Tab-separated table of C-alpha atoms and ligand atoms in Angstrom:
chain	number	residue	atom	x	y	z
A	253	MET	CA	-7.588	-14.097	-34.753
A	254	ALA	CA	-8.523	-10.676	-33.404
A	255	ILE	CA	-11.162	-8.690	-35.321
A	256	GLY	CA	-9.715	-6.975	-38.378
A	257	LEU	CA	-6.337	-8.645	-38.078
A	258	GLN	CA	-4.916	-9.826	-41.408
A	259	GLY	CA	-2.335	-12.539	-41.807
A	260	PHE	CA	1.321	-11.861	-42.456
A	261	PRO	CA	2.582	-9.944	-44.425
A	262	ARG	CA	-0.456	-7.653	-44.647
A	263	THR	CA	-0.161	-7.370	-40.923
A	264	ARG	CA	3.317	-6.757	-39.653
A	265	GLN	CA	3.103	-6.053	-35.942
A	266	ARG	CA	6.576	-4.539	-36.033
A	267	ARG	CA	5.453	-1.585	-38.210
A	268	THR	CA	4.125	0.392	-35.248
A	269	ARG	CA	7.082	-0.619	-33.081
A	270	GLN	CA	9.704	0.836	-35.425
A	271	ALA	CA	10.301	4.249	-33.781
A	272	PRO	CA	9.909	5.865	-30.369
A	273	TRP	CA	7.228	8.207	-31.711
A	274	SER	CA	5.129	5.405	-33.189
A	275	ARG	CA	5.489	3.295	-30.061
A	276	ALA	CA	4.372	6.271	-27.995
A	277	MET	CA	1.440	6.838	-30.319
A	278	VAL	CA	0.022	3.328	-29.868
A	279	SER	CA	0.901	2.795	-26.198
A	280	GLU	CA	-2.151	1.604	-24.282
A	281	ASN	CA	-1.178	2.616	-20.764
A	282	VAL	CA	0.617	5.502	-19.113
A	283	LEU	CA	2.300	5.793	-15.781
A	284	LYS	CA	2.137	9.131	-14.000
A	285	PRO	CA	2.923	10.514	-10.534
A	286	ALA	CA	-0.807	10.788	-9.779
A	287	ASP	CA	-0.928	6.976	-9.856
A	288	PHE	CA	1.250	6.629	-6.781
A	289	ILE	CA	0.587	6.451	-3.065
A	290	TRP	CA	3.865	6.741	-1.176
A	291	PRO	CA	4.258	4.655	2.013
A	292	ILE	CA	6.617	6.194	4.578
A	293	PHE	CA	7.869	5.040	7.977
A	294	VAL	CA	8.039	7.375	10.980
A	295	VAL	CA	9.891	7.252	14.317
A	296	GLU	CA	10.140	9.483	17.373
A	297	GLY	CA	12.823	12.121	17.579
A	298	GLU	CA	14.148	14.982	15.524
A	299	GLY	CA	16.413	15.051	12.507
A	300	LYS	CA	16.350	11.261	12.338
A	301	VAL	CA	16.909	9.196	9.208
A	302	GLU	CA	17.232	5.526	10.156
A	303	PRO	CA	18.089	3.003	7.464
A	304	ILE	CA	16.099	-0.230	7.133
A	305	ALA	CA	18.485	-3.083	6.350
A	306	ALA	CA	16.165	-5.106	4.122
A	307	MET	CA	14.961	-2.010	2.234
A	308	PRO	CA	18.066	-0.175	1.080
A	309	GLY	CA	17.143	3.412	0.187
A	310	VAL	CA	14.064	3.471	2.441
A	311	ASN	CA	14.451	5.058	5.879
A	312	ARG	CA	12.463	5.603	9.019
A	313	LEU	CA	12.037	9.353	9.426
A	314	SER	CA	11.293	11.557	12.402
A	315	ILE	CA	8.220	13.722	11.844
A	316	ASP	CA	10.179	16.905	11.001
A	317	ILE	CA	12.099	15.137	8.224
A	318	ALA	CA	8.979	13.292	7.044
A	319	VAL	CA	7.220	16.646	6.569
A	320	GLU	CA	10.077	17.879	4.373
A	321	ARG	CA	10.075	14.708	2.263
A	322	VAL	CA	6.309	14.804	1.864
A	323	LYS	CA	6.525	18.411	0.633
A	324	GLU	CA	8.962	17.228	-2.013
A	325	ALA	CA	6.624	14.346	-2.948
A	326	ALA	CA	3.714	16.756	-3.331
A	327	ASP	CA	5.857	18.946	-5.600
A	328	PHE	CA	6.350	15.926	-7.850
A	329	GLY	CA	2.586	15.509	-8.113
A	330	ILE	CA	2.209	12.515	-5.809
A	331	PRO	CA	-1.362	12.709	-4.496
A	332	CYS	CA	-1.125	10.747	-1.259
A	333	VAL	CA	1.193	9.364	1.422
A	334	ALA	CA	0.578	6.400	3.731
A	335	ILE	CA	2.162	6.665	7.177
A	336	PHE	CA	3.473	3.658	9.115
A	337	PRO	CA	4.892	4.034	12.639
A	338	ASN	CA	7.713	2.226	14.400
A	339	ILE	CA	6.907	2.873	18.050
A	340	ASP	CA	8.910	2.154	21.139
A	341	LYS	CA	8.795	-1.480	22.311
A	342	SER	CA	7.565	-0.343	25.739
A	343	LEU	CA	4.314	0.923	24.157
A	344	ARG	CA	3.485	-2.431	22.539
A	345	THR	CA	0.956	-4.323	24.626
A	346	GLU	CA	-1.447	-7.266	24.309
A	347	THR	CA	-4.414	-4.892	24.246
A	348	CYS	CA	-2.799	-2.378	21.867
A	349	GLU	CA	-4.288	0.788	23.422
A	350	GLU	CA	-1.535	2.977	21.974
A	351	ALA	CA	-3.275	2.431	18.612
A	352	TRP	CA	-6.075	4.827	19.619
A	353	ASN	CA	-4.043	7.275	21.681
A	354	PRO	CA	-4.952	10.598	20.006
A	355	ASP	CA	-1.348	11.729	20.437
A	356	ASN	CA	0.373	8.602	19.194
A	357	LEU	CA	3.187	8.870	16.671
A	358	VAL	CA	1.007	8.333	13.622
A	359	CYS	CA	-1.610	10.872	14.731
A	360	ARG	CA	1.082	13.496	15.388
A	361	ALA	CA	2.671	12.785	12.009
A	362	THR	CA	-0.726	13.107	10.338
A	363	ARG	CA	-1.433	16.472	11.981
A	364	ALA	CA	2.029	17.784	11.086
A	365	ILE	CA	1.747	16.709	7.436
A	366	ARG	CA	-1.830	17.927	7.016
A	367	GLU	CA	-0.815	21.311	8.381
A	368	ALA	CA	2.420	21.723	6.419
A	369	VAL	CA	1.321	20.062	3.158
A	370	PRO	CA	-2.447	20.532	2.941
A	371	HIS	CA	-2.636	19.630	-0.755
A	372	ILE	CA	-1.483	16.021	-0.311
A	373	GLY	CA	-3.760	13.245	0.938
A	374	VAL	CA	-2.825	11.390	4.110
A	375	MET	CA	-3.637	7.723	4.497
A	376	GLU	CA	-3.213	5.636	7.628
A	377	ASP	CA	-3.220	1.927	8.169
A	378	VAL	CA	-5.802	0.430	10.475
A	379	ALA	CA	-4.255	-2.708	12.005
A	380	LEU	CA	-2.807	-3.426	15.409
A	381	ASP	CA	0.551	-4.982	14.516
A	382	PRO	CA	2.753	-1.906	15.170
A	383	TYR	CA	1.133	-1.611	18.629
A	384	SER	CA	0.911	-5.262	19.616
A	385	SER	CA	3.336	-7.208	21.776
A	386	THR	CA	2.323	-10.252	19.707
A	387	GLY	CA	2.997	-8.663	16.305
A	388	HIS	CA	-0.521	-9.617	15.139
A	389	ASP	CA	-3.015	-7.331	13.418
A	390	GLY	CA	-5.764	-8.231	15.897
A	391	ILE	CA	-6.149	-8.970	19.603
A	392	VAL	CA	-4.869	-12.398	20.676
A	393	ARG	CA	-6.738	-14.440	23.300
A	394	ASP	CA	-5.519	-17.931	24.224
A	395	GLY	CA	-3.419	-18.061	21.090
A	396	ARG	CA	-6.308	-17.121	18.774
A	397	ILE	CA	-6.798	-13.842	16.965
A	398	VAL	CA	-10.299	-12.897	18.111
A	399	ASN	CA	-12.360	-11.201	15.425
A	400	ASP	CA	-15.087	-9.086	16.991
A	401	GLU	CA	-13.039	-7.716	19.864
A	402	SER	CA	-10.341	-6.822	17.346
A	403	VAL	CA	-12.892	-4.952	15.227
A	404	GLU	CA	-13.861	-2.858	18.264
A	405	ALA	CA	-10.209	-1.932	18.775
A	406	LEU	CA	-9.776	-1.176	15.073
A	407	VAL	CA	-12.769	1.162	15.149
A	408	ARG	CA	-11.226	3.077	18.057
A	409	GLN	CA	-7.976	3.283	16.108
A	410	GLY	CA	-9.748	4.507	12.964
A	411	LEU	CA	-11.664	7.189	14.852
A	412	ALA	CA	-8.443	8.494	16.438
A	413	GLN	CA	-6.862	8.671	12.978
A	414	ALA	CA	-9.884	10.480	11.538
A	415	ALA	CA	-9.752	12.968	14.425
A	416	ALA	CA	-6.074	13.589	13.639
A	417	GLY	CA	-7.046	14.497	10.071
A	418	ALA	CA	-6.524	11.302	8.069
A	419	ASN	CA	-8.165	11.653	4.653
A	420	ILE	CA	-8.053	7.954	3.902
A	421	ILE	CA	-8.192	5.033	6.278
A	422	GLY	CA	-6.728	1.798	4.981
A	423	PRO	CA	-7.787	-1.206	7.053
A	424	SER	CA	-5.051	-3.796	6.486
A	425	ASP	CA	-6.048	-6.164	9.292
A	426	MET	CA	-8.322	-8.609	7.381
A	427	MET	CA	-10.754	-9.071	10.254
A	428	ASP	CA	-14.322	-9.851	9.124
A	429	GLY	CA	-16.779	-6.963	9.305
A	430	ARG	CA	-14.273	-4.195	9.925
A	431	ILE	CA	-15.215	-2.100	6.918
A	432	GLY	CA	-18.883	-1.913	7.909
A	433	ALA	CA	-18.019	-1.186	11.537
A	434	LEU	CA	-15.582	1.557	10.556
A	435	ARG	CA	-17.961	3.100	8.021
A	436	ASP	CA	-20.812	3.269	10.563
A	437	ALA	CA	-18.556	4.671	13.281
A	438	LEU	CA	-17.146	7.322	10.922
A	439	GLU	CA	-20.655	8.361	9.829
A	440	ASN	CA	-21.896	8.582	13.409
A	441	ALA	CA	-18.891	10.635	14.491
A	442	GLY	CA	-19.315	13.140	11.649
A	443	TYR	CA	-16.416	11.933	9.505
A	444	GLN	CA	-18.513	11.209	6.450
A	445	ASP	CA	-15.775	12.495	4.098
A	446	VAL	CA	-13.103	10.092	5.306
A	447	MET	CA	-12.425	7.556	2.578
A	448	LEU	CA	-11.961	3.848	3.197
A	449	LEU	CA	-9.363	2.157	1.019
A	450	SER	CA	-9.791	-1.439	2.026
A	451	TYR	CA	-6.938	-3.905	1.902
A	452	ALA	CA	-9.657	-6.191	0.599
A	453	ALA	CA	-7.629	-9.014	-0.890
A	454	LYS	CA	-4.596	-9.268	1.316
A	455	TYR	CA	-2.688	-12.521	1.164
A	456	ALA	CA	-0.636	-14.202	3.900
A	457	SER	CA	2.633	-13.526	2.137
A	458	SER	CA	6.338	-13.987	2.593
A	459	PHE	CA	6.837	-10.707	0.743
A	460	TYR	CA	6.046	-8.609	3.840
A	461	GLY	CA	9.279	-9.581	5.613
A	462	PRO	CA	11.195	-6.307	5.137
A	463	PHE	CA	8.147	-4.236	6.202
A	464	ARG	CA	7.990	-6.089	9.498
A	465	GLU	CA	11.591	-5.083	10.118
A	466	ALA	CA	10.668	-1.484	9.218
A	467	VAL	CA	7.867	-1.246	11.792
A	468	GLY	CA	9.689	-3.452	14.302
A	469	ALA	CA	7.098	-6.244	14.251
A	470	ASP	CA	9.516	-8.903	13.008
A	471	ALA	CA	10.920	-9.811	16.398
A	472	THR	CA	7.549	-9.839	18.132
A	473	LEU	CA	5.426	-11.792	15.638
A	474	LYS	CA	4.444	-15.160	17.030
A	475	GLY	CA	3.314	-17.639	14.398
A	476	ASP	CA	1.868	-16.557	11.064
A	477	LYS	CA	-1.150	-14.576	9.818
A	478	LYS	CA	-2.872	-17.388	7.933
A	479	THR	CA	-6.075	-17.391	10.002
A	480	TYR	CA	-6.930	-13.899	8.774
A	481	GLN	CA	-4.880	-13.116	5.675
A	482	MET	CA	-5.742	-15.046	2.502
A	483	ASP	CA	-4.322	-18.268	1.117
A	484	SER	CA	-2.227	-17.625	-1.998
A	485	ALA	CA	-4.006	-20.523	-3.725
A	486	ASN	CA	-7.311	-18.638	-3.933
A	487	THR	CA	-8.940	-16.314	-6.450
A	488	ASP	CA	-12.724	-16.580	-5.985
A	489	GLU	CA	-12.263	-15.843	-2.308
A	490	ALA	CA	-10.639	-12.519	-3.224
A	491	LEU	CA	-13.740	-11.576	-5.190
A	492	ARG	CA	-15.943	-12.364	-2.193
A	493	GLU	CA	-13.711	-10.227	0.050
A	494	VAL	CA	-13.942	-7.321	-2.382
A	495	ALA	CA	-17.717	-7.693	-2.848
A	496	MET	CA	-18.293	-7.626	0.904
A	497	ASP	CA	-16.009	-4.656	1.481
A	498	ILE	CA	-17.765	-2.626	-1.204
A	499	ALA	CA	-21.142	-3.573	0.255
A	500	GLU	CA	-19.913	-2.512	3.707
A	501	GLY	CA	-18.835	0.929	2.512
A	502	ALA	CA	-15.306	0.797	1.072
A	503	ASP	CA	-14.666	3.563	-1.469
A	504	MET	CA	-11.632	1.866	-2.978
A	505	VAL	CA	-10.067	-1.573	-2.756
A	506	MET	CA	-6.544	-2.915	-2.727
A	507	ILE	CA	-4.823	-6.129	-3.701
A	508	LYS	CA	-1.668	-7.027	-1.823
A	509	PRO	CA	1.082	-8.056	-2.548
A	510	GLY	CA	1.227	-6.673	-6.071
A	511	MET	CA	3.276	-8.380	-8.733
A	512	PRO	CA	2.626	-12.005	-7.682
A	513	TYR	CA	-1.135	-11.204	-7.686
A	514	LEU	CA	-1.692	-9.337	-10.959
A	515	ASP	CA	-4.359	-11.872	-11.918
A	516	ILE	CA	-6.352	-10.792	-8.869
A	517	CYS	CA	-5.958	-7.108	-9.811
A	518	GLN	CA	-7.261	-7.789	-13.270
A	519	ARG	CA	-10.228	-9.844	-12.114
A	520	VAL	CA	-11.222	-7.404	-9.383
A	521	LYS	CA	-11.163	-4.420	-11.739
A	522	ALA	CA	-13.074	-6.310	-14.424
A	523	GLU	CA	-15.769	-7.604	-12.057
A	524	PHE	CA	-16.364	-4.565	-9.846
A	525	ALA	CA	-15.187	-1.486	-11.795
A	526	VAL	CA	-14.315	0.343	-8.577
A	527	PRO	CA	-11.089	2.258	-7.866
A	528	THR	CA	-8.568	-0.564	-7.578
A	529	PHE	CA	-5.093	-0.324	-6.081
A	530	ALA	CA	-2.177	-2.691	-5.728
A	531	TYR	CA	0.513	-2.567	-3.070
A	532	GLN	CA	4.000	-3.199	-4.428
A	533	VAL	CA	5.157	-4.486	-1.064
A	534	SER	CA	8.455	-4.394	0.756
A	535	GLY	CA	9.602	-7.816	-0.494
A	536	GLU	CA	8.994	-6.781	-4.100
A	537	TYR	CA	11.058	-3.658	-3.446
A	538	ALA	CA	13.795	-5.725	-1.805
A	539	MET	CA	13.954	-8.138	-4.741
A	540	ILE	CA	14.445	-5.357	-7.265
A	541	GLU	CA	17.061	-3.692	-5.068
A	542	ALA	CA	18.942	-6.943	-4.472
A	543	ALA	CA	19.048	-7.902	-8.144
A	544	ALA	CA	19.988	-4.371	-9.218
A	545	GLY	CA	22.598	-4.149	-6.455
A	546	ASN	CA	24.248	-7.220	-7.896
A	547	GLY	CA	24.216	-5.730	-11.374
A	548	TRP	CA	21.783	-8.390	-12.608
A	549	ILE	CA	19.013	-6.079	-13.808
A	550	ASP	CA	18.807	-2.447	-14.888
A	551	ARG	CA	17.343	-0.861	-11.767
A	552	GLU	CA	15.481	2.093	-13.249
A	553	LYS	CA	14.018	0.146	-16.153
A	554	ALA	CA	12.939	-2.655	-13.829
A	555	ILE	CA	11.229	-0.186	-11.501
A	556	LEU	CA	9.192	1.442	-14.264
A	557	GLU	CA	8.379	-1.900	-15.885
A	558	SER	CA	7.189	-3.319	-12.572
A	559	LEU	CA	4.937	-0.282	-12.029
A	560	MET	CA	3.542	-0.331	-15.567
A	561	ALA	CA	2.464	-3.943	-15.006
A	562	PHE	CA	-0.097	-2.707	-12.483
A	563	LYS	CA	-1.585	-0.229	-14.924
A	564	ARG	CA	-1.830	-2.940	-17.572
A	565	ALA	CA	-3.610	-5.195	-15.093
A	566	GLY	CA	-6.222	-2.471	-14.622
A	567	CYS	CA	-5.104	-0.818	-11.400
A	568	ASP	CA	-5.967	2.844	-10.925
A	569	GLY	CA	-3.065	3.352	-8.557
A	570	ILE	CA	-0.122	1.724	-6.834
A	571	LEU	CA	1.270	1.951	-3.339
A	572	THR	CA	4.992	1.924	-3.945
A	573	TYR	CA	8.178	2.797	-2.094
A	574	TYR	CA	9.412	4.017	-5.483
A	575	ALA	CA	6.746	6.735	-5.731
A	576	VAL	CA	9.099	9.723	-5.526
A	577	GLU	CA	11.926	8.192	-7.498
A	578	ALA	CA	9.629	6.885	-10.213
A	579	SER	CA	8.003	10.319	-10.492
A	580	LYS	CA	11.444	11.871	-11.004
A	581	MET	CA	12.256	9.287	-13.667
A	582	LEU	CA	8.952	9.893	-15.473
A	583	MET	CA	9.605	13.628	-15.499
A	584	THR	CA	13.053	13.290	-17.061
A	585	GLN	CA	11.728	10.672	-19.501
A	586	ASN	CA	9.085	13.085	-20.726
A	587	ALA	CA	11.399	16.108	-20.763
B	159	PBG	C1	0.136	-4.441	8.616
B	159	PBG	C2	0.697	-4.254	7.261
B	159	PBG	C3	1.639	-5.051	6.611
B	159	PBG	C4	1.943	-4.397	5.434
B	159	PBG	C5	1.163	-3.236	5.357
B	159	PBG	N1	0.372	-3.177	6.502
B	159	PBG	C6	2.358	-6.287	7.036
B	159	PBG	C7	1.620	-7.483	7.440
B	159	PBG	O1	0.422	-7.638	7.209
B	159	PBG	O2	2.271	-8.328	8.053
B	159	PBG	C8	2.976	-4.854	4.444
B	159	PBG	C9	3.557	-3.813	3.568
B	159	PBG	C10	4.820	-4.222	2.889
B	159	PBG	O3	5.303	-5.365	3.010
B	159	PBG	O4	5.389	-3.355	2.209
B	159	PBG	N2	-1.047	-5.054	8.756
């Protein structure tokens, strides 16, 4: 029995649950807009809002519209956005050089958002999949994803993003050694303030399906990502990934996907006590939307409950497609 806990009826756990005020008084965790990083998808063009079939309610936005939406997000108190591009198929190559083109879609979006909304943080993904004709996060040679050559490409990509004004770089590629290589390159190039939020424990997951549609990597991906992303059977391995990324210079770490990996979130936070994030990924979003769309769950309650789970597990923040909507809900809840 927990310290100080008496048996029934001296202890009646329901006493503190009896009213909204007493529940609020003893609640152990709070959810707030500052907990959210909002992932958005961008496309070329103007005035464009393109729906994503597997993510109802999430759209690909042209930069002008993205800027407007990010302004709104900042007004709700969301501290950071993560930008993902869907680039033209003709720019996707085996060597992925569009990833470090200083004027690529993501770099232009970053500059536009930094200029128009200077008080929000901008995060970019370092990984080659939106730029690759193979759909992989690294460079493919003879059917293998080659590590060290991929890291060189990822460093070029990261430096281009830093030059465009990215505040946070989020390497999501799971190549070995990329955090150290990026940290050294950023230091040498004078970008010592750029933060690294490492996708440290990223699992080879079926929950990324809708995202791959969003960035247009679903049709191109050959095979799976199991030689670089983690096996869902493993926990200790996640701790080794996190330990190495911190040692190599990561400022913050992420666990991904989110809800199926709450045990990893909890263990990482407990062992390392560093800023710890979870990514509520596209498949988690799609599941909530599908069940709510069928009238099987209460959508808004399920959204907030799913986000609170991350706080309970010890996460300091959550990447979520619900960032803006959840912030609105929290505001009206507290009003
Ligand atoms: C790319 C990347 C992926 C996600 C974020 N960055 C997909 C993947 O690794 O295949 C997934 C995000 C989501 O599903 O919402 N490396």
